[in-house]
XYZ file of C-alpha atoms in Angstrom:
611
model
C -6.547 8.620 5.575
C -4.186 7.013 8.067
C -0.568 6.138 7.355
C -1.643 2.503 6.982
C -4.057 3.461 4.206
C -1.392 5.533 2.471
C 1.037 2.610 2.579
C -1.610 0.250 1.238
C -1.701 2.454 -1.859
C 2.058 2.423 -2.072
C 2.489 -1.322 -1.689
C 0.020 -1.957 -4.486
C 2.605 -0.735 -6.960
C 2.163 3.027 -6.838
C 5.670 3.780 -5.576
C 8.881 2.305 -4.258
C 7.258 1.113 -1.037
C 5.810 -1.658 -3.227
C 8.977 -3.566 -2.498
C 7.628 -4.206 1.026
C 5.156 -6.794 -0.285
C 7.359 -8.221 -3.007
C 5.678 -6.321 -5.824
C 8.160 -5.835 -8.621
C 9.428 -3.736 -10.121
C 8.939 -0.770 -7.768
C 8.228 2.752 -8.909
C 11.176 5.132 -8.653
C 10.805 7.694 -5.880
C 13.213 10.310 -4.624
C 15.789 9.473 -1.967
C 14.986 12.226 0.489
C 16.418 13.251 3.837
C 14.469 14.433 6.863
C 13.899 17.992 5.587
C 14.348 19.518 9.026
C 12.671 22.876 9.497
C 12.784 25.097 12.593
C 10.856 28.334 13.011
C 11.184 30.838 15.827
C 7.623 31.447 17.030
C 8.633 34.014 19.674
C 8.319 33.842 23.470
C 11.049 31.216 23.633
C 9.153 28.743 21.434
C 10.546 27.055 18.328
C 8.459 24.910 16.008
C 10.412 21.946 14.588
C 9.262 19.567 11.840
C 10.781 16.699 9.862
C 9.864 14.139 7.193
C 8.516 10.665 7.587
C 9.431 8.713 4.449
C 7.229 6.183 2.668
C 10.128 3.746 2.899
C 10.510 4.125 6.673
C 9.642 1.009 8.721
C 6.171 1.288 10.219
C 7.457 1.120 13.825
C 9.905 3.963 13.470
C 9.934 6.754 16.058
C 12.217 9.738 16.600
C 14.260 11.453 19.260
C 14.603 15.208 18.798
C 17.706 17.089 19.925
C 18.705 20.725 20.294
C 22.356 21.768 20.307
C 22.972 25.317 21.530
C 26.355 26.846 20.759
C 29.133 24.588 22.020
C 26.919 22.827 24.578
C 26.198 19.119 24.341
C 22.968 18.195 22.514
C 19.859 18.041 24.700
C 17.089 15.523 23.987
C 13.733 17.346 23.965
C 11.355 14.381 24.284
C 10.896 12.043 27.246
C 9.792 9.095 25.094
C 10.448 8.555 21.371
C 8.038 10.588 19.230
C 5.843 8.070 17.407
C 2.575 9.847 16.591
C 3.767 12.977 14.817
C 6.748 14.450 13.016
C 6.744 17.860 14.651
C 7.408 19.322 18.074
C 7.325 22.704 19.789
C 10.416 23.440 21.858
C 9.060 25.626 24.629
C 12.379 26.308 26.329
C 14.549 27.611 23.512
C 17.143 30.250 24.342
C 18.196 31.912 21.102
C 20.988 34.071 22.464
C 23.280 31.602 20.699
C 22.863 29.488 17.553
C 20.541 26.506 18.000
C 20.735 23.386 15.830
C 17.846 20.892 15.763
C 18.133 17.309 14.505
C 16.386 13.961 14.921
C 17.651 10.419 15.349
C 15.377 7.570 14.223
C 14.474 4.983 16.840
C 13.611 1.421 15.814
C 13.211 -1.513 18.202
C 14.710 0.623 20.951
C 17.909 1.366 19.021
C 18.783 4.938 18.043
C 20.074 5.613 14.522
C 22.339 8.269 13.057
C 21.398 11.948 13.271
C 20.077 13.766 10.241
C 21.615 17.040 9.023
C 20.466 19.783 11.401
C 18.302 22.823 10.915
C 20.106 25.814 12.416
C 18.566 28.952 13.868
C 21.142 31.747 14.061
C 21.586 33.608 17.325
C 18.932 36.301 17.816
C 16.925 34.841 14.953
C 13.750 36.930 14.461
C 10.335 35.408 15.058
C 8.874 34.908 11.581
C 7.053 32.037 9.841
C 9.403 31.711 6.880
C 12.959 31.226 5.739
C 14.430 33.771 3.355
C 16.302 33.051 0.114
C 18.127 36.073 -1.340
C 17.865 36.345 -5.124
C 19.968 37.664 -7.981
C 16.970 38.988 -9.888
C 18.105 40.729 -13.093
C 16.974 44.340 -13.588
C 13.499 44.487 -15.084
C 12.624 40.941 -14.013
C 10.212 39.498 -11.442
C 10.445 36.094 -9.705
C 7.612 33.986 -11.070
C 6.801 30.265 -11.055
C 9.117 27.858 -9.258
C 9.652 24.125 -9.023
C 11.786 21.906 -6.812
C 14.078 18.933 -7.243
C 17.120 17.465 -5.580
C 19.553 19.019 -8.037
C 22.777 17.962 -6.280
C 21.807 14.562 -4.860
C 22.057 15.494 -1.174
C 18.530 14.340 -0.316
C 17.085 17.843 0.034
C 15.317 20.057 -2.452
C 16.644 22.973 -4.417
C 14.485 25.595 -6.148
C 14.387 26.273 -9.896
C 12.870 29.708 -10.450
C 11.498 31.303 -13.598
C 12.609 34.930 -13.628
C 10.090 36.663 -15.862
C 10.668 39.975 -17.593
C 8.234 41.724 -19.903
C 5.848 39.042 -21.111
C 3.065 38.940 -23.643
C 0.205 36.545 -24.200
C 0.137 34.667 -27.473
C -2.593 36.913 -28.838
C -0.595 40.100 -28.131
C 1.923 41.755 -30.422
C 5.283 43.102 -29.285
C 8.659 41.819 -28.238
C 9.242 40.253 -24.842
C 12.141 39.818 -22.476
C 14.290 36.699 -22.598
C 13.010 34.015 -20.182
C 15.504 33.113 -17.445
C 15.699 30.053 -15.181
C 17.766 30.184 -11.984
C 18.607 27.581 -9.349
C 19.013 28.207 -5.615
C 19.620 26.035 -2.591
C 17.293 26.477 0.363
C 20.134 28.068 2.317
C 20.250 30.803 -0.340
C 23.275 29.594 -2.323
C 23.021 30.496 -6.019
C 23.773 27.569 -8.373
C 23.292 28.671 -11.999
C 21.344 30.716 -14.541
C 19.931 29.592 -17.895
C 18.917 32.332 -20.371
C 16.521 30.958 -22.988
C 17.261 33.851 -25.347
C 15.311 36.102 -27.676
C 13.865 33.243 -29.735
C 11.730 32.020 -26.831
C 8.842 34.359 -25.989
C 8.155 35.334 -22.388
C 4.717 34.453 -21.051
C 2.658 31.815 -19.251
C 2.186 29.606 -22.303
C 5.687 29.288 -23.762
C 8.146 27.925 -21.187
C 6.922 24.881 -19.273
C 9.961 23.660 -17.369
C 10.129 20.231 -15.738
C 12.380 19.522 -12.746
C 12.727 15.808 -11.994
C 15.256 13.015 -11.615
C 14.635 11.515 -15.037
C 17.448 8.942 -15.084
C 17.350 7.773 -11.463
C 20.883 8.822 -10.548
C 19.700 10.729 -7.464
C 20.067 14.217 -8.953
C 17.268 15.969 -10.809
C 17.465 17.309 -14.344
C 15.713 20.330 -15.830
C 13.952 20.083 -19.185
C 12.297 22.758 -21.326
C 11.872 24.066 -24.848
C 14.897 25.987 -26.182
C 15.867 27.725 -29.425
C 18.762 29.342 -31.281
C 20.689 31.480 -28.824
C 19.592 29.796 -25.611
C 22.444 29.940 -23.094
C 22.955 27.079 -20.639
C 24.167 27.387 -17.050
C 27.822 27.152 -18.047
C 27.653 29.816 -20.754
C 27.408 27.412 -23.710
C 25.149 28.518 -26.569
C 22.524 26.187 -28.023
C 22.097 26.490 -31.789
C 22.991 29.698 -33.662
C 23.916 32.494 -31.253
C 23.379 35.199 -33.898
C 19.950 34.069 -35.103
C 16.946 36.317 -34.500
C 13.695 34.720 -35.632
C 11.337 37.371 -34.227
C 9.031 38.950 -36.788
C 7.816 42.546 -36.942
C 5.196 41.775 -34.285
C 7.780 40.295 -31.928
C 6.433 36.759 -32.429
C 8.664 33.755 -33.147
C 6.970 31.893 -35.989
C 10.039 30.649 -37.791
C 13.360 28.983 -37.010
C 14.301 25.733 -35.265
C 12.786 24.653 -31.945
C 14.578 22.370 -29.525
C 14.037 20.277 -26.413
C 16.989 20.398 -24.023
C 17.877 18.385 -20.931
C 20.002 20.355 -18.450
C 22.075 19.021 -15.565
C 20.547 20.026 -12.249
C 23.921 20.496 -10.579
C 25.378 22.915 -13.120
C 22.681 23.948 -15.592
C 24.831 22.503 -18.394
C 23.004 21.300 -21.504
C 23.269 17.502 -21.563
C 21.300 16.777 -24.732
C 19.277 18.716 -27.285
C 16.803 17.354 -29.841
C 14.297 18.842 -32.229
C 11.090 19.815 -30.454
C 8.172 17.538 -31.323
C 5.950 18.538 -32.883
C 7.475 21.328 -34.952
C 5.198 24.276 -35.582
C 5.140 23.516 -39.330
C 2.617 25.723 -41.093
C 1.402 28.079 -38.371
C -2.074 28.508 -39.860
C -2.644 24.754 -39.635
C -3.037 25.193 -35.863
C -5.993 27.553 -36.266
C -4.644 31.077 -36.877
C -1.786 32.780 -38.715
C -0.203 34.663 -35.789
C 0.826 31.828 -33.451
C -1.844 32.134 -30.782
C -2.820 28.479 -31.109
C 0.471 27.100 -32.425
C 2.412 28.373 -29.412
C 0.365 26.807 -26.620
C 2.637 24.458 -24.696
C 2.138 22.063 -21.784
C 4.440 19.528 -20.123
C 4.427 16.868 -17.423
C 6.243 13.920 -15.883
C 4.624 10.461 -16.082
C 5.734 6.951 -15.104
C 4.597 5.474 -18.388
C 6.140 2.070 -17.711
C 5.085 2.064 -14.075
C 8.702 2.210 -12.947
C 10.701 5.195 -14.156
C 9.717 8.758 -15.034
C 9.299 9.923 -18.611
C 9.078 13.483 -19.892
C 5.985 14.455 -21.898
C 6.134 17.683 -23.917
C 2.960 18.985 -25.538
C 1.707 21.528 -28.049
C -1.778 22.831 -28.741
C -5.163 22.456 -27.097
C -7.633 24.800 -28.787
C -7.441 22.856 -32.057
C -4.746 20.305 -32.924
C -3.258 18.548 -29.888
C 0.108 16.779 -29.817
C 1.915 15.011 -26.961
C 5.428 13.573 -27.314
C 6.901 11.259 -24.661
C 10.647 11.098 -24.062
C 13.061 9.075 -21.934
C 16.351 10.364 -20.552
C 18.349 7.200 -19.868
C 22.102 6.524 -19.716
C 22.932 9.907 -21.207
C 20.625 9.474 -24.193
C 17.404 11.292 -25.060
C 14.957 9.032 -26.906
C 11.397 9.634 -28.046
C 8.924 6.908 -27.052
C 5.748 7.894 -28.858
C 3.776 10.797 -30.273
C 0.039 11.346 -29.920
C -1.347 13.677 -32.611
C -5.038 14.507 -32.931
C -4.343 15.326 -36.593
C -3.122 11.772 -37.334
C -5.616 10.747 -40.007
C -4.482 7.114 -39.917
C -5.821 6.779 -36.352
C -8.870 9.063 -36.723
C -8.247 11.048 -33.551
C -10.271 14.071 -34.632
C -12.505 13.806 -31.548
C -9.442 14.570 -29.389
C -8.850 17.968 -30.980
C -9.724 21.077 -28.969
C -10.062 19.313 -25.612
C -7.000 20.649 -23.789
C -6.815 22.993 -20.797
C -4.399 25.640 -19.551
C -2.988 22.813 -17.463
C -2.463 19.073 -17.262
C -2.712 16.206 -14.752
C -1.127 12.772 -14.420
C -2.140 9.594 -12.590
C -2.664 5.880 -13.064
C -6.362 6.312 -13.756
C -7.094 2.818 -15.134
C -5.339 0.796 -12.431
C -2.730 -0.877 -14.616
C 0.219 0.517 -12.631
C 1.211 2.931 -15.399
C 0.436 6.630 -15.617
C -2.002 8.246 -17.998
C -2.069 11.922 -18.991
C -5.357 13.720 -18.364
C -5.325 16.501 -20.918
C -8.288 18.656 -20.044
C -11.446 16.977 -21.308
C -9.560 13.979 -22.723
C -6.991 11.400 -21.610
C -4.045 9.671 -23.286
C -3.011 6.169 -22.249
C 0.501 5.245 -21.129
C 1.334 3.857 -24.585
C 0.372 7.058 -26.419
C -3.029 5.884 -27.594
C -6.204 7.815 -26.898
C -7.903 6.553 -23.733
C -11.060 8.639 -24.049
C -12.385 12.048 -24.996
C -15.466 13.616 -23.426
C -15.956 16.276 -26.076
C -16.577 18.872 -23.357
C -13.865 21.160 -24.694
C -11.379 23.616 -23.260
C -11.294 24.895 -19.677
C -9.087 26.897 -17.354
C -8.909 24.546 -14.333
C -9.040 20.828 -13.573
C -8.555 18.699 -10.452
C -7.654 14.990 -10.494
C -7.640 12.993 -7.247
C -9.655 10.576 -5.143
C -12.349 13.219 -4.848
C -15.092 10.717 -3.982
C -13.563 8.102 -1.657
C -16.746 6.007 -1.628
C -16.443 4.987 -5.272
C -13.488 3.117 -6.789
C -10.729 4.918 -8.616
C -10.024 8.591 -9.185
C -12.238 11.434 -10.352
C -11.825 14.671 -12.308
C -13.570 17.939 -11.520
C -13.276 20.337 -14.438
C -14.658 23.608 -15.733
C -15.377 24.526 -19.330
C -15.056 27.832 -21.106
C -18.004 29.098 -23.165
C -19.542 25.631 -23.156
C -22.010 24.817 -25.928
C -23.437 22.017 -23.816
C -25.077 21.733 -20.355
C -21.834 20.826 -18.565
C -20.271 24.155 -17.516
C -18.747 22.246 -14.615
C -18.379 18.481 -14.680
C -17.413 15.691 -12.322
C -16.288 12.569 -14.152
C -14.725 9.163 -13.741
C -11.025 9.651 -14.455
C -10.671 6.205 -16.071
C -13.554 6.314 -18.521
C -14.565 9.970 -18.852
C -18.143 9.131 -17.808
C -19.839 12.259 -16.439
C -21.096 11.536 -12.934
C -22.746 14.930 -12.468
C -22.573 18.398 -13.947
C -24.130 21.852 -13.870
C -24.753 24.305 -16.740
C -23.088 27.707 -16.982
C -22.338 30.143 -19.764
C -18.639 30.687 -19.143
C -16.741 29.349 -16.117
C -13.540 31.177 -15.196
C -12.329 29.341 -12.066
C -13.030 26.064 -10.310
C -11.668 24.202 -7.289
C -12.128 20.811 -5.637
C -10.864 20.246 -2.081
C -12.103 18.736 1.159
C -13.011 21.810 3.202
C -16.208 20.724 5.000
C -15.985 17.810 7.505
C -19.746 17.220 7.420
C -19.583 15.748 3.917
C -17.269 12.884 3.014
C -15.038 13.600 0.051
C -14.001 16.787 -1.697
C -16.257 19.796 -2.066
C -16.472 21.451 -5.483
C -17.227 25.019 -6.489
C -16.658 27.372 -9.393
C -16.910 30.964 -10.580
C -19.470 31.316 -13.342
C -23.072 32.353 -14.034
C -25.516 30.291 -11.975
C -22.812 28.627 -9.885
C -23.488 30.246 -6.530
C -23.206 27.296 -4.133
C -20.803 24.713 -2.784
C -21.327 21.123 -3.978
C -20.461 17.769 -2.438
C -18.498 15.279 -4.527
C -21.858 13.786 -5.502
C -23.242 17.076 -6.757
C -25.449 17.854 -3.776
C -25.844 21.516 -2.841
C -24.400 22.398 0.575
C -24.830 26.138 0.891
C -22.735 29.257 0.301
C -19.406 28.745 -1.428
C -16.100 30.355 -0.426
C -15.185 33.641 -2.033
C -11.796 32.172 -2.937
C -11.768 29.792 -5.890
C -8.061 29.681 -6.620
C -5.771 27.144 -4.897
C -5.807 24.856 -1.855
C -3.154 23.971 0.730
C -2.738 21.624 3.701
C -1.726 24.080 6.420
C -3.292 23.568 9.835
C -3.413 20.420 12.009
C -6.467 18.680 10.525
C -6.683 16.858 7.176
C -9.023 19.418 5.626
C -7.472 21.761 3.105
C -7.234 25.491 3.495
C -7.867 28.154 0.856
C -4.861 29.775 -0.831
C -5.444 32.939 -2.825
C -3.013 35.751 -3.535
C -0.876 36.136 -0.419
C -3.530 34.798 1.949
C -4.270 31.404 3.530
C -7.735 31.037 5.050
C -9.793 28.365 6.788
C -13.325 27.689 5.560
C -15.739 28.088 8.460
C -18.388 25.616 7.309
C -20.747 26.470 10.155
C -20.985 30.162 9.319
C -20.094 30.115 5.608
C -17.076 32.397 5.874
C -13.309 32.421 5.488
C -11.086 32.822 8.538
C -7.623 34.218 7.810
C -4.715 32.086 9.035
C -1.780 33.763 7.313
C -1.176 36.976 5.398
C 2.106 36.835 3.527
C 1.365 40.372 2.396
C 2.026 41.457 5.978
C 5.528 40.041 5.451
C 6.161 42.164 2.320
C 5.252 39.357 -0.099
C 3.399 39.526 -3.409
C 1.624 37.019 -5.645
C 2.253 36.320 -9.332
C 0.493 36.330 -12.678
C -2.016 39.127 -12.196
C -5.558 37.916 -11.568
C -4.287 34.333 -11.297
C -2.746 35.487 -7.981
C -0.668 32.384 -7.315
C 2.499 31.918 -5.258
C 5.747 30.788 -6.830
C 5.018 27.268 -5.534
C 2.897 25.432 -2.967
C 4.275 21.986 -2.096
C 5.424 19.741 0.740
C 9.127 20.533 0.469
C 10.119 20.648 4.165
C 9.099 19.242 7.517
C 6.059 17.022 7.988
C 3.273 16.221 5.522
C 1.839 19.728 5.415
C 2.695 22.085 2.607
C 5.003 25.063 2.326
C 4.164 28.117 0.226
C 6.833 30.147 -1.569
C 6.117 33.797 -2.349
C 8.383 36.520 -3.717
C 8.873 39.769 -1.889
C 7.383 42.886 -3.432
C 10.839 44.264 -4.194
C 11.756 41.014 -6.041
C 14.902 40.544 -3.950
C 13.885 37.436 -2.015
C 11.866 34.269 -2.009
C 10.219 33.552 1.319
C 9.397 29.924 2.116
C 6.486 29.916 4.563
C 5.803 26.853 6.692
C 3.088 26.143 9.211
C 3.932 26.419 12.902
C 0.718 24.733 14.067
C 1.472 21.486 15.960
C -0.211 18.396 14.485
C -0.681 14.950 16.021
C -1.360 13.340 12.652
C 1.573 11.434 11.133
C 1.876 10.748 7.402
C 4.766 10.139 5.022
C 5.848 13.163 3.028
C 3.354 13.910 0.287
C 6.282 14.015 -2.132
C 6.397 10.210 -1.911
C 2.812 9.968 -3.125
C 2.910 9.243 -6.881
C 0.108 11.588 -7.966
C 1.159 14.435 -5.698
C 4.839 14.390 -6.701
C 4.230 14.667 -10.436
C 1.592 17.321 -9.740
C 4.225 19.467 -8.041
C 6.300 19.061 -11.223
C 3.474 20.330 -13.460
C 2.253 23.071 -11.090
C 4.210 25.738 -13.004
C 2.557 24.796 -16.307
C 0.356 27.574 -17.778
C -2.331 28.430 -15.169
C -1.005 27.120 -11.851
C -3.197 24.613 -10.019
C -2.717 22.967 -6.601
C -1.221 19.504 -6.280
C -3.578 16.747 -5.138
C -2.755 13.356 -3.630
C -3.768 9.910 -4.852
C -5.545 9.174 -1.567
C -8.299 10.776 0.477
C -7.180 12.176 3.823
C -10.318 11.570 5.866
C -11.417 13.506 8.925
C -11.810 11.370 12.031
C -9.774 8.379 10.871
C -6.830 7.260 12.937
C -3.526 8.893 12.148
C -1.570 6.009 13.625
C 1.468 4.276 12.243
C 0.395 0.657 11.856
C 1.690 -1.124 8.808
C -0.607 -2.673 6.162
């Protein structure tokens, strides 16, 4: 999709660019800077990238400068750069520090410079920037999220430091979950210790990082309990309480929802978590396996400002509670409960996934929550339920660009129906095509084959041995990888992301071609067989994505960025409404890749004309 097509989506009310056509009120989006990134590629070459914003005028171009040591800045382009937001400096001398910055050019006039990206003297040739960590002994850097915590227009990282964890079905005590915040230059900001009354594991702590009140600085929200310690050292609840039972499970005691300040980690407000666990057995077992299944997301439920949605349960009872953080007050908007007998929502029970997605699926300008095989409307009422049941992966996007609206590709665990994988209309739940399978473990939807318009779909399960088009047609062999996807090289197709490896799908020969091995740079993936990075998201440079991995010794995060020049120009994906909230929920349970609201077609113009 060209920039014009992207902006057409925005001006129809999907984000703040709606103001361009008088649509009101606009959707809140982040006020971001240029996100300059510079990477020493060796042999005197430096790759430089920067952001185009959705709110930039369509005719904007850029001049790129390099300042070496105390020398005057040198302009690196003969004419303003109008067709891309990256450049390779082929004459860099790195015997002294080099600072790269851009100035916007509009109607021939040059604007102010952005904050520079600086390469230190003798900077090594490597495709990443390093962030040193303060990992506590016995802990491992795990899932991460990003937000502009200090309001400077650039992202900071919130990292879950995970100690000894246990799945809900396992007995035994766990370590205390820890959240830490770092700037991209490596500066440490704060540490939150959630304490002994929050279990460590993939299903307990779903932390949201987002600017919930629109003040320009992001907040952090998650479930807390007695003894949780905020970033300033203040205790939440009873510091002495220990609600762990003989099996190490926490099945008693108060549960809280806390909003933390992004700048300091200070607790701003704490409320009772909704829903409370109540009688544990009412969720389906007596040991907390089903009661302690948590999800979370961000959704623009009014079409304008973000709301926080905290969730509990998906194997049996399912509850979602929506909250607003406004003017220093935390207020609950609505609660959806499949056990609410007055609304007869029994058909919505047991439909949740190990994940969640958010988008305006019905075209009313307000976000809905796609909760596995069901969906909840922006007002907290049930939108639809398919009855297909639980699954481990789900992908929501414009997967079939030749039909209106968005689609969902999902997989289903131990299905008692002929829809082991399913492709459905995101607005109505109508199944467009499906295939049977006994038990599907993984599934992915991404555009990886330019011969077929739309996303390709594939899965790991009995009888699912081929790659499908978005219309369910068999293409041929499927990729070995069925984990995550990433925009990495110069074309609009997605690449395969699995473990510490990025690969290109060679559609002509049915094979994967390695593009990057982060393992060769001492990096490791997370979460065992899930093999995911800390985060994959467009946090720097142009519209392509960065991938954050930890090092094997747990002492660093390494933020990898592409160094492949691209002539395609798009606004940062973080200004796309579906993609941005997907980055927020990526850390939830079983990590899934973020998808955009639009289809990025092969062969279409990547120009900069306005709608």
